[in-house]
């Protein structure tokens, strides 16, 4: 088993290819070290551990939330890596772990495409079960041209501390 090599990986093989007629379209995973996660370099707020990737034979380093009052994870991806005209979905892959607290207020998920107004939605983590990977749907789009796709997950309004969240990464997949 290899350790995390490239931080950005095109999913390959049977699990990663999505076939549409004669065209195989890949999905992409941005691992946590490719994201900007507020306070992730401070051990009192986040701890880092290694997990085996579900779809690749590699270890991925993931952050586990110890305690923060301000949750913010952001990232970007170059649209030119995608197949123009293909519809994609962006999801944060997360898991709640006990002890988990501070999730009464939903997280805000934002998708910002080049030359377009951002779209936002919310996701409640309060009732999300522990120890199960979940997809937090940020949004969908049709790939066009080039430019950066920006996405974020935030909860900055609740003054209660949040804990017990693992961020596996952000997946961009054809739908």
PDB file of C-alpha atoms in Angstrom:
ATOM      1  CA  UNK A   1       0.000   0.000   0.000  1.00  0.00           C
ATOM      2  CA  UNK A   2       1.408   3.382  -0.950  1.00  0.00           C
ATOM      3  CA  UNK A   3       1.067   6.548   1.050  1.00  0.00           C
ATOM      4  CA  UNK A   4      -0.642   9.618  -0.289  1.00  0.00           C
ATOM      5  CA  UNK A   5       1.250  10.503  -3.429  1.00  0.00           C
ATOM      6  CA  UNK A   6      -0.489  13.096  -5.521  1.00  0.00           C
ATOM      7  CA  UNK A   7      -2.817  15.250  -3.498  1.00  0.00           C
ATOM      8  CA  UNK A   8      -5.199  15.466  -6.439  1.00  0.00           C
ATOM      9  CA  UNK A   9      -6.133  12.201  -8.071  1.00  0.00           C
ATOM     10  CA  UNK A  10      -8.198  11.345 -11.108  1.00  0.00           C
ATOM     11  CA  UNK A  11     -10.143   8.277 -10.135  1.00  0.00           C
ATOM     12  CA  UNK A  12      -9.179   5.401 -12.385  1.00  0.00           C
ATOM     13  CA  UNK A  13     -10.104   1.768 -12.785  1.00  0.00           C
ATOM     14  CA  UNK A  14     -13.521   0.173 -12.578  1.00  0.00           C
ATOM     15  CA  UNK A  15     -14.617   2.180  -9.541  1.00  0.00           C
ATOM     16  CA  UNK A  16     -13.625   5.566 -10.944  1.00  0.00           C
ATOM     17  CA  UNK A  17     -14.808   5.418 -14.527  1.00  0.00           C
ATOM     18  CA  UNK A  18     -18.336   6.434 -15.342  1.00  0.00           C
ATOM     19  CA  UNK A  19     -19.275   5.379 -18.843  1.00  0.00           C
ATOM     20  CA  UNK A  20     -21.595   7.339 -21.121  1.00  0.00           C
ATOM     21  CA  UNK A  21     -21.758   5.456 -24.421  1.00  0.00           C
ATOM     22  CA  UNK A  22     -18.185   5.193 -25.705  1.00  0.00           C
ATOM     23  CA  UNK A  23     -16.868   7.966 -23.436  1.00  0.00           C
ATOM     24  CA  UNK A  24     -15.422   7.265 -19.979  1.00  0.00           C
ATOM     25  CA  UNK A  25     -15.594  10.334 -17.749  1.00  0.00           C
ATOM     26  CA  UNK A  26     -13.492  10.463 -14.624  1.00  0.00           C
ATOM     27  CA  UNK A  27     -14.287  11.871 -11.255  1.00  0.00           C
ATOM     28  CA  UNK A  28     -11.710  13.713  -9.170  1.00  0.00           C
ATOM     29  CA  UNK A  29     -10.932  13.714  -5.470  1.00  0.00           C
ATOM     30  CA  UNK A  30      -9.199  16.608  -3.759  1.00  0.00           C
ATOM     31  CA  UNK A  31      -7.716  15.284  -0.547  1.00  0.00           C
ATOM     32  CA  UNK A  32      -7.618  17.445   2.594  1.00  0.00           C
ATOM     33  CA  UNK A  33      -4.034  18.652   2.124  1.00  0.00           C
ATOM     34  CA  UNK A  34      -5.290  20.254  -1.123  1.00  0.00           C
ATOM     35  CA  UNK A  35      -7.926  22.192   0.810  1.00  0.00           C
ATOM     36  CA  UNK A  36      -7.572  25.239   3.009  1.00  0.00           C
ATOM     37  CA  UNK A  37      -8.975  24.276   6.418  1.00  0.00           C
ATOM     38  CA  UNK A  38      -8.931  27.008   9.060  1.00  0.00           C
ATOM     39  CA  UNK A  39      -6.770  26.107  12.060  1.00  0.00           C
ATOM     40  CA  UNK A  40      -5.894  22.665  10.622  1.00  0.00           C
ATOM     41  CA  UNK A  41      -2.218  23.199  11.426  1.00  0.00           C
ATOM     42  CA  UNK A  42      -2.934  23.611  15.147  1.00  0.00           C
ATOM     43  CA  UNK A  43      -3.130  20.331  17.103  1.00  0.00           C
ATOM     44  CA  UNK A  44      -5.460  21.707  19.751  1.00  0.00           C
ATOM     45  CA  UNK A  45      -8.074  22.235  16.994  1.00  0.00           C
ATOM     46  CA  UNK A  46      -7.409  19.454  14.459  1.00  0.00           C
ATOM     47  CA  UNK A  47      -5.466  16.186  14.541  1.00  0.00           C
ATOM     48  CA  UNK A  48      -4.270  14.436  11.389  1.00  0.00           C
ATOM     49  CA  UNK A  49      -4.425  10.688  10.858  1.00  0.00           C
ATOM     50  CA  UNK A  50      -4.104   8.239   7.951  1.00  0.00           C
ATOM     51  CA  UNK A  51      -6.964   6.215   6.484  1.00  0.00           C
ATOM     52  CA  UNK A  52      -7.153   3.832   3.557  1.00  0.00           C
ATOM     53  CA  UNK A  53      -8.899   5.298   0.535  1.00  0.00           C
ATOM     54  CA  UNK A  54     -12.062   3.426  -0.459  1.00  0.00           C
ATOM     55  CA  UNK A  55     -11.326   3.485  -4.159  1.00  0.00           C
ATOM     56  CA  UNK A  56      -7.555   3.427  -4.419  1.00  0.00           C
ATOM     57  CA  UNK A  57      -4.852   1.419  -2.759  1.00  0.00           C
ATOM     58  CA  UNK A  58      -3.338   4.419  -0.978  1.00  0.00           C
ATOM     59  CA  UNK A  59      -3.330   5.967   2.452  1.00  0.00           C
ATOM     60  CA  UNK A  60      -4.846   9.427   2.725  1.00  0.00           C
ATOM     61  CA  UNK A  61      -4.061  11.884   5.500  1.00  0.00           C
ATOM     62  CA  UNK A  62      -7.296  13.322   6.930  1.00  0.00           C
ATOM     63  CA  UNK A  63      -8.023  15.902   9.630  1.00  0.00           C
ATOM     64  CA  UNK A  64     -10.236  15.137  12.626  1.00  0.00           C
ATOM     65  CA  UNK A  65     -11.838  18.096  14.323  1.00  0.00           C
ATOM     66  CA  UNK A  66     -10.948  18.335  18.022  1.00  0.00           C
ATOM     67  CA  UNK A  67     -12.623  21.683  18.699  1.00  0.00           C
ATOM     68  CA  UNK A  68     -13.173  24.918  16.785  1.00  0.00           C
ATOM     69  CA  UNK A  69     -15.651  27.745  16.996  1.00  0.00           C
ATOM     70  CA  UNK A  70     -15.134  28.709  13.341  1.00  0.00           C
ATOM     71  CA  UNK A  71     -15.392  25.932  10.740  1.00  0.00           C
ATOM     72  CA  UNK A  72     -14.091  26.845   7.310  1.00  0.00           C
ATOM     73  CA  UNK A  73     -12.844  24.509   4.565  1.00  0.00           C
ATOM     74  CA  UNK A  74     -12.307  25.880   1.061  1.00  0.00           C
ATOM     75  CA  UNK A  75     -10.792  24.679  -2.176  1.00  0.00           C
ATOM     76  CA  UNK A  76     -10.612  25.178  -5.910  1.00  0.00           C
ATOM     77  CA  UNK A  77     -10.264  23.109  -9.052  1.00  0.00           C
ATOM     78  CA  UNK A  78      -9.369  24.037 -12.623  1.00  0.00           C
ATOM     79  CA  UNK A  79     -12.397  23.460 -14.839  1.00  0.00           C
ATOM     80  CA  UNK A  80     -10.116  22.742 -17.829  1.00  0.00           C
ATOM     81  CA  UNK A  81      -9.422  19.315 -16.216  1.00  0.00           C
ATOM     82  CA  UNK A  82     -13.072  18.378 -16.818  1.00  0.00           C
ATOM     83  CA  UNK A  83     -14.855  17.326 -19.993  1.00  0.00           C
ATOM     84  CA  UNK A  84     -16.684  20.294 -21.476  1.00  0.00           C
ATOM     85  CA  UNK A  85     -20.446  19.819 -21.686  1.00  0.00           C
ATOM     86  CA  UNK A  86     -20.492  17.180 -18.932  1.00  0.00           C
ATOM     87  CA  UNK A  87     -22.602  17.757 -15.820  1.00  0.00           C
ATOM     88  CA  UNK A  88     -20.689  17.372 -12.540  1.00  0.00           C
ATOM     89  CA  UNK A  89     -21.575  17.299  -8.873  1.00  0.00           C
ATOM     90  CA  UNK A  90     -19.350  18.643  -6.066  1.00  0.00           C
ATOM     91  CA  UNK A  91     -19.523  16.986  -2.630  1.00  0.00           C
ATOM     92  CA  UNK A  92     -17.588  17.224   0.620  1.00  0.00           C
ATOM     93  CA  UNK A  93     -16.944  13.700   1.943  1.00  0.00           C
ATOM     94  CA  UNK A  94     -17.215  13.803   5.752  1.00  0.00           C
ATOM     95  CA  UNK A  95     -17.778  11.569   8.774  1.00  0.00           C
ATOM     96  CA  UNK A  96     -18.936  12.420  12.288  1.00  0.00           C
ATOM     97  CA  UNK A  97     -17.065  10.711  15.120  1.00  0.00           C
ATOM     98  CA  UNK A  98     -17.879  10.575  18.807  1.00  0.00           C
ATOM     99  CA  UNK A  99     -17.500  12.734  20.751  1.00  0.00           C
ATOM    100  CA  UNK A 100     -19.313  15.105  18.401  1.00  0.00           C
ATOM    101  CA  UNK A 101     -20.851  18.408  19.378  1.00  0.00           C
ATOM    102  CA  UNK A 102     -21.890  21.847  18.134  1.00  0.00           C
ATOM    103  CA  UNK A 103     -23.788  20.882  14.981  1.00  0.00           C
ATOM    104  CA  UNK A 104     -27.228  22.331  15.770  1.00  0.00           C
ATOM    105  CA  UNK A 105     -26.735  25.051  13.129  1.00  0.00           C
ATOM    106  CA  UNK A 106     -26.311  23.706   9.552  1.00  0.00           C
ATOM    107  CA  UNK A 107     -23.079  24.224   7.631  1.00  0.00           C
ATOM    108  CA  UNK A 108     -23.146  26.520   4.592  1.00  0.00           C
ATOM    109  CA  UNK A 109     -21.943  25.008   1.321  1.00  0.00           C
ATOM    110  CA  UNK A 110     -21.029  27.334  -1.542  1.00  0.00           C
ATOM    111  CA  UNK A 111     -20.093  26.701  -5.182  1.00  0.00           C
ATOM    112  CA  UNK A 112     -18.623  29.527  -7.238  1.00  0.00           C
ATOM    113  CA  UNK A 113     -18.083  28.994 -10.979  1.00  0.00           C
ATOM    114  CA  UNK A 114     -16.055  31.302 -13.243  1.00  0.00           C
ATOM    115  CA  UNK A 115     -18.041  34.396 -14.292  1.00  0.00           C
ATOM    116  CA  UNK A 116     -21.177  33.281 -12.417  1.00  0.00           C
ATOM    117  CA  UNK A 117     -22.872  34.204  -9.174  1.00  0.00           C
ATOM    118  CA  UNK A 118     -22.128  31.782  -6.307  1.00  0.00           C
ATOM    119  CA  UNK A 119     -24.783  29.241  -5.369  1.00  0.00           C
ATOM    120  CA  UNK A 120     -25.257  28.213  -1.741  1.00  0.00           C
ATOM    121  CA  UNK A 121     -27.075  25.564   0.230  1.00  0.00           C
ATOM    122  CA  UNK A 122     -26.983  24.222   3.778  1.00  0.00           C
ATOM    123  CA  UNK A 123     -26.545  20.765   5.273  1.00  0.00           C
ATOM    124  CA  UNK A 124     -27.432  19.670   8.785  1.00  0.00           C
ATOM    125  CA  UNK A 125     -24.844  17.547  10.554  1.00  0.00           C
ATOM    126  CA  UNK A 126     -26.842  17.383  13.789  1.00  0.00           C
ATOM    127  CA  UNK A 127     -28.791  14.237  12.894  1.00  0.00           C
ATOM    128  CA  UNK A 128     -26.056  12.700  10.739  1.00  0.00           C
ATOM    129  CA  UNK A 129     -25.058   9.264  12.090  1.00  0.00           C
ATOM    130  CA  UNK A 130     -21.538   8.711  13.401  1.00  0.00           C
ATOM    131  CA  UNK A 131     -18.918   6.430  11.799  1.00  0.00           C
ATOM    132  CA  UNK A 132     -20.507   6.578   8.310  1.00  0.00           C
ATOM    133  CA  UNK A 133     -19.086   8.558   5.391  1.00  0.00           C
ATOM    134  CA  UNK A 134     -21.575  11.112   4.104  1.00  0.00           C
ATOM    135  CA  UNK A 135     -21.677  13.310   1.006  1.00  0.00           C
ATOM    136  CA  UNK A 136     -22.492  16.963   1.651  1.00  0.00           C
ATOM    137  CA  UNK A 137     -23.795  18.152  -1.721  1.00  0.00           C
ATOM    138  CA  UNK A 138     -22.319  21.551  -2.620  1.00  0.00           C
ATOM    139  CA  UNK A 139     -23.861  21.871  -6.080  1.00  0.00           C
ATOM    140  CA  UNK A 140     -23.997  20.768  -9.710  1.00  0.00           C
ATOM    141  CA  UNK A 141     -22.704  22.422 -12.872  1.00  0.00           C
ATOM    142  CA  UNK A 142     -21.967  21.782 -16.526  1.00  0.00           C
ATOM    143  CA  UNK A 143     -18.261  22.079 -17.361  1.00  0.00           C
ATOM    144  CA  UNK A 144     -17.373  24.880 -19.764  1.00  0.00           C
ATOM    145  CA  UNK A 145     -14.049  26.365 -20.843  1.00  0.00           C
ATOM    146  CA  UNK A 146     -11.440  27.118 -18.221  1.00  0.00           C
ATOM    147  CA  UNK A 147     -11.188  28.920 -14.908  1.00  0.00           C
ATOM    148  CA  UNK A 148     -11.313  27.980 -11.259  1.00  0.00           C
ATOM    149  CA  UNK A 149     -14.247  26.315  -9.563  1.00  0.00           C
ATOM    150  CA  UNK A 150     -14.287  27.431  -5.916  1.00  0.00           C
ATOM    151  CA  UNK A 151     -16.181  25.630  -3.161  1.00  0.00           C
ATOM    152  CA  UNK A 152     -16.491  25.935   0.585  1.00  0.00           C
ATOM    153  CA  UNK A 153     -18.017  24.506   3.744  1.00  0.00           C
ATOM    154  CA  UNK A 154     -18.501  27.008   6.586  1.00  0.00           C
ATOM    155  CA  UNK A 155     -20.205  27.402   9.916  1.00  0.00           C
ATOM    156  CA  UNK A 156     -19.113  30.662  11.485  1.00  0.00           C
ATOM    157  CA  UNK A 157     -22.266  31.963  13.203  1.00  0.00           C
ATOM    158  CA  UNK A 158     -22.594  29.573  16.147  1.00  0.00           C
ATOM    159  CA  UNK A 159     -20.408  30.556  19.103  1.00  0.00           C
ATOM    160  CA  UNK A 160     -20.561  27.027  20.547  1.00  0.00           C
ATOM    161  CA  UNK A 161     -17.540  24.817  19.854  1.00  0.00           C
ATOM    162  CA  UNK A 162     -17.789  22.177  17.157  1.00  0.00           C
ATOM    163  CA  UNK A 163     -16.051  18.789  17.377  1.00  0.00           C
ATOM    164  CA  UNK A 164     -16.012  15.280  15.962  1.00  0.00           C
ATOM    165  CA  UNK A 165     -15.806  15.762  12.176  1.00  0.00           C
ATOM    166  CA  UNK A 166     -13.412  14.095   9.727  1.00  0.00           C
ATOM    167  CA  UNK A 167     -12.966  15.632   6.276  1.00  0.00           C
ATOM    168  CA  UNK A 168     -11.955  13.054   3.677  1.00  0.00           C
ATOM    169  CA  UNK A 169     -11.918  15.549   0.808  1.00  0.00           C
ATOM    170  CA  UNK A 170     -13.981  17.000  -1.993  1.00  0.00           C
ATOM    171  CA  UNK A 171     -15.161  14.852  -4.886  1.00  0.00           C
ATOM    172  CA  UNK A 172     -16.052  16.250  -8.307  1.00  0.00           C
ATOM    173  CA  UNK A 173     -17.940  13.559 -10.207  1.00  0.00           C
ATOM    174  CA  UNK A 174     -19.996  13.297 -13.382  1.00  0.00           C
ATOM    175  CA  UNK A 175     -23.720  12.806 -12.945  1.00  0.00           C
TER     176      UNK A 175
END
